[in-house]
Short mmCIF file of C-alpha atoms in Angstrom, two decimals:
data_model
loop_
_atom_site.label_atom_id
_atom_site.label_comp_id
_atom_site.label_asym_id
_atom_site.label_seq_id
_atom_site.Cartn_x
_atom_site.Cartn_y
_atom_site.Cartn_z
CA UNK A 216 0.00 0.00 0.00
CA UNK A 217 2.78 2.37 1.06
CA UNK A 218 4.91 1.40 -1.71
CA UNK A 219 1.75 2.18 -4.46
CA UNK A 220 1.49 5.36 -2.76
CA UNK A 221 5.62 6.26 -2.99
CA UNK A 222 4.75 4.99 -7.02
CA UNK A 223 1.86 7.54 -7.63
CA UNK A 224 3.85 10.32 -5.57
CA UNK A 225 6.57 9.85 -8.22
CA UNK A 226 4.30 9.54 -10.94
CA UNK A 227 2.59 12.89 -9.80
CA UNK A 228 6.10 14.71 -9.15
CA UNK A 229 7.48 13.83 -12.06
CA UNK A 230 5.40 15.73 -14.35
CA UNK A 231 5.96 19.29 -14.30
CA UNK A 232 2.93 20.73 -15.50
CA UNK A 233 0.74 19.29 -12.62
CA UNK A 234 3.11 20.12 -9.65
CA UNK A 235 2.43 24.11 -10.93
CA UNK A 236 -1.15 23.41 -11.20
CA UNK A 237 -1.72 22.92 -7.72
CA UNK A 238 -0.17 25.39 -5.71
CA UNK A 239 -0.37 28.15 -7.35
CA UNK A 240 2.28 30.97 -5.92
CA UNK A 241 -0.47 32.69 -4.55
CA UNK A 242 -2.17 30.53 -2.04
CA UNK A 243 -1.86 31.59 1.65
CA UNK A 244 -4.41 30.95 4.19
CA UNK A 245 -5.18 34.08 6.06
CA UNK A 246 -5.20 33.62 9.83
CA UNK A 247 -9.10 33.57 10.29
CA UNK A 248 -9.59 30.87 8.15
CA UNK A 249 -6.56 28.53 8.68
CA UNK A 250 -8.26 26.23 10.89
CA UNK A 251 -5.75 26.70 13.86
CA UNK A 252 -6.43 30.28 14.91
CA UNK A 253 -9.53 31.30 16.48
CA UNK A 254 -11.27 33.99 14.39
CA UNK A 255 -12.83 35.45 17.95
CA UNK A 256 -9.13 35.88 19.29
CA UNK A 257 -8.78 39.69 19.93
CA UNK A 258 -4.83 39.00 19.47
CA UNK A 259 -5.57 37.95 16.12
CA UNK A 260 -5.02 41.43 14.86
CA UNK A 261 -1.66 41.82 15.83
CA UNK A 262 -0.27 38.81 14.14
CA UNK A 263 0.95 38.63 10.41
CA UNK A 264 -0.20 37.45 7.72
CA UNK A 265 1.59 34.86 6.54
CA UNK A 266 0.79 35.87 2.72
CA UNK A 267 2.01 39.40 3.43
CA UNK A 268 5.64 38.64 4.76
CA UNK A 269 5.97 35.31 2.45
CA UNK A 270 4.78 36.75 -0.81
CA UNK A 271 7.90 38.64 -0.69
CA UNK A 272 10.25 36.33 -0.45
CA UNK A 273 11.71 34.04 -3.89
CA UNK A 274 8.33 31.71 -4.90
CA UNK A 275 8.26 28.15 -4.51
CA UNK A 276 5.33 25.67 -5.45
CA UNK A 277 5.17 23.68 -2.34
CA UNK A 278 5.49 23.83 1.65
CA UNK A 279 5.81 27.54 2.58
CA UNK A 280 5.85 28.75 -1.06
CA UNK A 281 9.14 30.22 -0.08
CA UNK A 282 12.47 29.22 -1.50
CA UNK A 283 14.04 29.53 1.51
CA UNK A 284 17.77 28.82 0.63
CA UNK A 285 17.20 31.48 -1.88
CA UNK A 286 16.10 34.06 0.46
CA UNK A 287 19.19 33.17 2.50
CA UNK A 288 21.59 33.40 0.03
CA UNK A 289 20.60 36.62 -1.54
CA UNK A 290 20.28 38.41 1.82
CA UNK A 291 16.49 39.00 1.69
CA UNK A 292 16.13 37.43 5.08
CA UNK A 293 19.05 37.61 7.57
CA UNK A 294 17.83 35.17 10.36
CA UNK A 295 20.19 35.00 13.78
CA UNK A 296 22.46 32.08 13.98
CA UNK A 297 23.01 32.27 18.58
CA UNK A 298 21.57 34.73 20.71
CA UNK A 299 23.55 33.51 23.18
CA UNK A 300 27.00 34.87 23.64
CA UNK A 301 29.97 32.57 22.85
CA UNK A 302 27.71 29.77 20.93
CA UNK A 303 30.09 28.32 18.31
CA UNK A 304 28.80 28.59 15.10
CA UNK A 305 29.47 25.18 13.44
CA UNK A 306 29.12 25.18 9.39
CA UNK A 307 30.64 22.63 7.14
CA UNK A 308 30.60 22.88 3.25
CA UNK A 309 30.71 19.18 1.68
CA UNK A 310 28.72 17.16 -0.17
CA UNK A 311 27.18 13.35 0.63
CA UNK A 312 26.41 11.09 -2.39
CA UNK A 313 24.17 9.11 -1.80
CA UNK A 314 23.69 5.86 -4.25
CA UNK A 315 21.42 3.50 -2.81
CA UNK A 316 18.36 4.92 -4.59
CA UNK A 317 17.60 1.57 -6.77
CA UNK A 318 16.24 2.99 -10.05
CA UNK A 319 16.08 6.50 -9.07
CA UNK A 320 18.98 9.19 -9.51
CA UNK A 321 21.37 9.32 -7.04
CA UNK A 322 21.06 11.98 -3.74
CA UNK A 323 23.74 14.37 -3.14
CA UNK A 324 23.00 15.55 0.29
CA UNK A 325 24.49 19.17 0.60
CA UNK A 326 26.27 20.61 3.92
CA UNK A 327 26.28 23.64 3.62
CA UNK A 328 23.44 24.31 2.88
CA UNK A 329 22.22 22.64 5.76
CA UNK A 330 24.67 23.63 8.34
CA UNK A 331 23.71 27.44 7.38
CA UNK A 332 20.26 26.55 9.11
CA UNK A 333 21.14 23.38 11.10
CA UNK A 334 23.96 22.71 14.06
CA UNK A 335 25.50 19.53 13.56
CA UNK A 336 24.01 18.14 16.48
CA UNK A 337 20.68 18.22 15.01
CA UNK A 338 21.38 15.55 12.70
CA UNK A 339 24.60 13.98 14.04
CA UNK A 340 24.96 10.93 15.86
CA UNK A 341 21.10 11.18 16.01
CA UNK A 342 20.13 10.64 12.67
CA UNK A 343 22.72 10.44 10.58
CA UNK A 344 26.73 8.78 11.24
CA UNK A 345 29.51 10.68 10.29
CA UNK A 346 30.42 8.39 7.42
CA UNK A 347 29.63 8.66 4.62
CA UNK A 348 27.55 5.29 3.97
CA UNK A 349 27.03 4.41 7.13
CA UNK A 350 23.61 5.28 7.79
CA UNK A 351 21.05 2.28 6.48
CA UNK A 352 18.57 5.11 4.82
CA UNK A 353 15.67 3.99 3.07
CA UNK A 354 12.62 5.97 1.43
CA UNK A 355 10.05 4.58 3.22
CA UNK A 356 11.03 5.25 6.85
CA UNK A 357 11.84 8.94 5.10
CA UNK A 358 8.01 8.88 4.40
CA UNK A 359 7.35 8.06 8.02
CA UNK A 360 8.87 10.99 8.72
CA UNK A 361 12.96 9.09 9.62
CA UNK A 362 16.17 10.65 8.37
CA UNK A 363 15.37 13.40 5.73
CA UNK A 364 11.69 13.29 6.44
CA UNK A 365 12.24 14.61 10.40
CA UNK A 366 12.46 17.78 8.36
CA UNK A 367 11.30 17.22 5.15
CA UNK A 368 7.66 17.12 5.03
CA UNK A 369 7.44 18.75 8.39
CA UNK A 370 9.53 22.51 7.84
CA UNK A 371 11.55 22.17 5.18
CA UNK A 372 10.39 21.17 1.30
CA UNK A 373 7.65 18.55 1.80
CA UNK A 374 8.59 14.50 0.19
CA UNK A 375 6.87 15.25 -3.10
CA UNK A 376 9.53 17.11 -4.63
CA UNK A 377 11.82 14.01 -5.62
CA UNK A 378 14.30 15.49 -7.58
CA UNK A 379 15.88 18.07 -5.63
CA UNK A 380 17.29 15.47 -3.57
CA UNK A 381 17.30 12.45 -6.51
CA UNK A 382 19.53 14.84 -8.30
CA UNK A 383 22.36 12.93 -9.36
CA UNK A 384 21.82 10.94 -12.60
CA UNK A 385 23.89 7.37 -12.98
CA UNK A 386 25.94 7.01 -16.31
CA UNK A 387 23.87 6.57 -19.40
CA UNK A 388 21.16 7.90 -17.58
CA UNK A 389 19.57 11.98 -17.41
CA UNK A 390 17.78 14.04 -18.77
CA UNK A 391 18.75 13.38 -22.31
CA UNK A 392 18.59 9.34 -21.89
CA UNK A 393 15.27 9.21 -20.01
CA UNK A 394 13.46 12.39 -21.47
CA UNK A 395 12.83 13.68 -18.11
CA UNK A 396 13.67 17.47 -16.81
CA UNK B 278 1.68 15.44 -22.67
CA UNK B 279 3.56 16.68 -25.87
CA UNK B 280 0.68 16.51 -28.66
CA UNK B 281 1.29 13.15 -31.08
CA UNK B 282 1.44 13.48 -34.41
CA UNK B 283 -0.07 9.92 -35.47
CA UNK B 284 -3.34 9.99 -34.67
CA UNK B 285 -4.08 6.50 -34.80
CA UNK B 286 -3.08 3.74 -32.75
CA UNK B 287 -2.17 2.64 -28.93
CA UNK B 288 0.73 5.26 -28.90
CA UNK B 289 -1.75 8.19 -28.92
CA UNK B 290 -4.15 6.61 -26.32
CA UNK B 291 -1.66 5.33 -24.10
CA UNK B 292 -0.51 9.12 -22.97
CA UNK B 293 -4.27 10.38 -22.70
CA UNK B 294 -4.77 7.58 -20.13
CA UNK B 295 -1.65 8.05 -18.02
CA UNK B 296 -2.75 11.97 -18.14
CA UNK B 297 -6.45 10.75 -16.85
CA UNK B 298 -4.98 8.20 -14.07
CA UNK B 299 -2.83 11.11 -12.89
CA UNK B 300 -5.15 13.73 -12.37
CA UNK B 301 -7.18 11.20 -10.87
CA UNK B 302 -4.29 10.32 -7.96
CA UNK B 303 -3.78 13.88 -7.80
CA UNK B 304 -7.78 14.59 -6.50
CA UNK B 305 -7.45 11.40 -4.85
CA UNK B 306 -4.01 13.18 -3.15
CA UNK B 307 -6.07 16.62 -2.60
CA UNK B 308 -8.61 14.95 -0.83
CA UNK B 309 -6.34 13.25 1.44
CA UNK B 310 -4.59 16.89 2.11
CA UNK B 311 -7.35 19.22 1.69
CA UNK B 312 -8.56 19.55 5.85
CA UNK B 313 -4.90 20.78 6.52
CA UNK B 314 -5.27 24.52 5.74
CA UNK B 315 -3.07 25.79 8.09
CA UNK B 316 0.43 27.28 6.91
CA UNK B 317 2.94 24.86 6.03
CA UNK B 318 5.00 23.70 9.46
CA UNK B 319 2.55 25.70 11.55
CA UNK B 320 2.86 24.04 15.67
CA UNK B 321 -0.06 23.55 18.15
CA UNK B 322 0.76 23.11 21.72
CA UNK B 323 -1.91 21.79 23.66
CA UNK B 324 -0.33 19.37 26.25
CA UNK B 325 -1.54 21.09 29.22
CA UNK B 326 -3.05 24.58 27.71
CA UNK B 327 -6.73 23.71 27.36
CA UNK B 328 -6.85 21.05 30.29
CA UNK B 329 -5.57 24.55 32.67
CA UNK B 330 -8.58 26.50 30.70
CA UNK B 331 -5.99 28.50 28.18
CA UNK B 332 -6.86 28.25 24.48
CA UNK B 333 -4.08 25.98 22.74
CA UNK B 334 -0.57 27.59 21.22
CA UNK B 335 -0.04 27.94 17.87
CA UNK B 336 3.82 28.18 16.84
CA UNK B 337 4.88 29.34 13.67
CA UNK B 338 8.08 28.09 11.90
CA UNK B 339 7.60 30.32 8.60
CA UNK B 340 7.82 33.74 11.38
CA UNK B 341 10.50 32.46 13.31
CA UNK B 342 12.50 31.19 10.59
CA UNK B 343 12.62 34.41 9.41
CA UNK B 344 14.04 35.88 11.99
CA UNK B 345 15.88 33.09 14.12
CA UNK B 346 18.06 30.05 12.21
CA UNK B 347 16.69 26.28 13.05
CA UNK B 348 19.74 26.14 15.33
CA UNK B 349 19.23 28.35 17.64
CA UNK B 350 15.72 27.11 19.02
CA UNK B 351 16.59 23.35 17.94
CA UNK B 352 20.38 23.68 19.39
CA UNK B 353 20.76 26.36 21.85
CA UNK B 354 17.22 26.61 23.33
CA UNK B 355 17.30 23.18 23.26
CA UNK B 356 13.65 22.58 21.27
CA UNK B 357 13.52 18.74 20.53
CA UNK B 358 12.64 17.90 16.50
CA UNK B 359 9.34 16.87 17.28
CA UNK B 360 6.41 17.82 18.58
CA UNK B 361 5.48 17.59 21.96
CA UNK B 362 8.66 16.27 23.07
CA UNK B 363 9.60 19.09 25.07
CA UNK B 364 7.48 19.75 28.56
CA UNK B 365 6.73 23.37 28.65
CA UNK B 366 5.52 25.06 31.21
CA UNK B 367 4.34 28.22 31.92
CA UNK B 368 6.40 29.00 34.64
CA UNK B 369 9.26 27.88 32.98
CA UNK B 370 8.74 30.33 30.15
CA UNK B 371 8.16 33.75 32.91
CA UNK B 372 11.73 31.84 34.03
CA UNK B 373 12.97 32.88 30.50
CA UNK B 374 13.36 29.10 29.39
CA UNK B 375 12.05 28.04 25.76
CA UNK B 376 9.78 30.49 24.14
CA UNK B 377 10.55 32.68 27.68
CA UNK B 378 14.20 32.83 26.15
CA UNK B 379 12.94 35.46 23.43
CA UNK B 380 9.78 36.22 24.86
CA UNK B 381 10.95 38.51 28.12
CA UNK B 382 10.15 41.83 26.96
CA UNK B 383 13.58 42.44 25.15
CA UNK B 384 14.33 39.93 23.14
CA UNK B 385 10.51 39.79 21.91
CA UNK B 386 7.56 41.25 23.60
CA UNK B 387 6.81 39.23 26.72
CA UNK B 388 5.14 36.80 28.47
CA UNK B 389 2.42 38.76 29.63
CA UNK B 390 0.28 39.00 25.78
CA UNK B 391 -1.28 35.57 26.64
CA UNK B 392 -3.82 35.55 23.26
CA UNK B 393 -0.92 36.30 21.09
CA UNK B 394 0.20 32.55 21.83
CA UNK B 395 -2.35 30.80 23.04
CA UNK B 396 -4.19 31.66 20.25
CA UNK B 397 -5.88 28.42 18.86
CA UNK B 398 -9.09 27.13 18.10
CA UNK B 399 -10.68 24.46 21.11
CA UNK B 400 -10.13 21.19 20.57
CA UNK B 401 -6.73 21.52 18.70
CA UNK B 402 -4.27 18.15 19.37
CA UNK B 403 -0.96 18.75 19.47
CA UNK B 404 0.98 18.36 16.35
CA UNK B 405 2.94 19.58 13.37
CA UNK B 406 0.02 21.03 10.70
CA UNK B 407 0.67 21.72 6.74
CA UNK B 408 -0.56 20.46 3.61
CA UNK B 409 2.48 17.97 3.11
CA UNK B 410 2.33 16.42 6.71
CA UNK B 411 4.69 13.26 6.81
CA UNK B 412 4.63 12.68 10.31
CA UNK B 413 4.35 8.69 11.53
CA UNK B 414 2.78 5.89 8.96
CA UNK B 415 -0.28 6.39 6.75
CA UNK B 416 -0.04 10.25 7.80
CA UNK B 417 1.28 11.66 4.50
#
C-alpha cells in the first residue's frame, strides 16, 4: 500500500505541469480561516499574515511557497544564527552522495546548505553517522517521517519534490537518456 | 503530454490515459490533504493549555525562521525535532526558558500578551500542521 502510494507520488512529481497546477504561488491561508487560529481571538489582529511577509520572499510551489535557501543566500532574510554569547557557530561545506536509490537518480545531500540553518548536532549521531555510507537510509522510513523526512515534510520542502534530492543521474542515464527534466 | 502526431493507434491513447490516471491520484491526493489549511509547518501546543482552561498555542516556523536560524531554538534553546517532546511550562517560560528565552520583553515582547500565543481554536491536538504532513505511517 505504502509502496503504491511512494509509485503515484513519483508519478505525480514527475510531471511538471501538474506540480504548478496545484499550488499556485499565490495561495496563503489568512489567519481567520486557517483552521488553527480562532477567528474570535482579539490578538488575532496583531499577528501577520503569513501571505504578506511570504509573498515577498523568492516563490516556490510547495510547503511555505518560499524558496528559503534562496532568500538566505541573496540576503532577503538575515535570520540570527546564537543569541547567546559565545555559541560556536558550526558550518561545514561538503557534499554526501548518496547511491542507494535503486532505479532513481542518485542523492547528493548538501552541507552547507544545511549547516547554514542546522547545528550539527541536530542531525549527528542522532540521525545520521559521520560516514559517509554508514547510515542504512531507506525511502520509506523517510516517508514516516525518519532521516530526511524529520524535516522534510514537516519545515523544510515537503517529500513530493523528488528530484531536488534524486539529483544525481547514474551514467547513461539523465535528462537526455530518459526524457525527463 | 507533448501533442502526437499519429493519430491513430495505442501510442496516442496510451498518454491520454496516463494523463487521466494522474489527475485522478492527484484529487485522490487533494482529498487526502485538503482539511490541513493551516500554513505549512505551523505548531499547536496543547499538552496542558486547554486542560488549565488557556486556548491551545499555535507556533509558527515560517515567522520564526525568518528571523531566528533552526539552530538556535533546535540547538541552543534546546527545542527537541518533534512535537510535543519538550514539557513546557508556563512558569518555565516567565523563568525565561524556551519560548521565555525570546519572549521577556527584550528579546521579543513578553510573556504577559497571553492571546498572542495561546491563540488556537478548542479542541486543537498537538501536532505539526501543513498540507504535506509526513509525520508517523499512513499520515502523508
Amino acid at each position: 500500500m505504502r509502496m503504491l502510494a511512494l509509485l503515484a507520488l513519483f508519478w505525480i512529481a514527475a510531471s511538471p505541469q501538474v506540480g504548478a497546477e496545484t499550488a499556485p504561488a499565490s495561495r496563503w491561508q489568512k489567519l481567520a480561516e486557517d483552521g488553527l487560529h480562532d477567528p474570535a481571538n482579539p490578538g488575532l489582529a496583531f499577528l501577520q499574515e503569513p501571505g504578506q511577509a511570504l509573498s515577498r520572499l523568492p516563490p516556490d510551489v510547495v510547503g511555505n511557497r518560499v524558496r528559503w535557501v534562496e532568500a538566505l543566500r541573496q540576503g532577503m532574510i538575515a535570520p540570527r544564527a546564537s543569541i547567546f554569547p559565545g555559541t560556536q557557530i558550526r558550518v561545514l561545506d561538503g557534499d554526501v552522495i548518496m547511491p542507494r536509490t535503486g532505479e532513481m537518480p542518485m542523492v547528493r545531500f548538501p552541507h552547507k546548505q544545511h549547516t547554514e540553518w542546522l547545528d550539527c548536532s541536530n542531525c549527528h549521531e542522532a540521525l545520521f553517522k559521520s560516514k559517509a555510507g554508514a547510515t542504512p537510509v531507506n525511502m520509506l522510513e523517510i516517508l514516516g517521517g525518519e532521516y530526511c523526512g524529520r524535516c522534510h515534510g514537516a519545515v523544510s520542502f515537503p517529500l513530493t519534490e523528488c528530484n531536488r534530492c534524486h539529483s544525481v543521474w547514474r551514467e547513461g542515464t539523465g535528462p537526455d537518456h530518459a526524457g525527463k527534466p | 503530454m507533448p501533442a502526437n502526431p499519429d493519430i491513430n493507434g495505442e501510442t496516442h491513447r496510451a498518454p491520454q490515459g496516463r494523463t487521466g490516471l494522474k489527475k485522478l491520484l492527484l484529487v485522490l491526493l487533494l482529498c487526502l490533504s485538503a482539511p490541513a489549511a493551516a500554513e505549512y509547518a505551523d505548531v499547536v501546543l496543547n499538552k496542558r493549555s486547554e486542560a488549565a482552561g488557556m486556548p491551545p498555542v499555535i507556533f509558527q516556523h515560517w515567522f520564526h525562521r525568518e528571523r531566528f536560524r533552526c539552530k538556535v531554538c533546535h540547538s541552543e534553546l534546546g527545542f527537541q525535532m518533534r512535537v510535543g517532546a519538550n514539557d513546557v511550562l508556563m512558569t518555565d517560560i516567565i523563568d525565561g526558558k524556551f519560548c521565555g528565552a525570546c519572549h521577556n520583553g527584550s528579546l521579543a515582547w513578553g510573556p504577559e500578551n497571553c492571546e498572542l500565543c495561546h491563540s488556537g481554536l478548542p479542541g486543537l491536538k498537538t501536532g505539526i500542521r501543513g498540507d504535506a504532513e509526513t509525520r508517523g505511517p499512513g499520515r502523508w
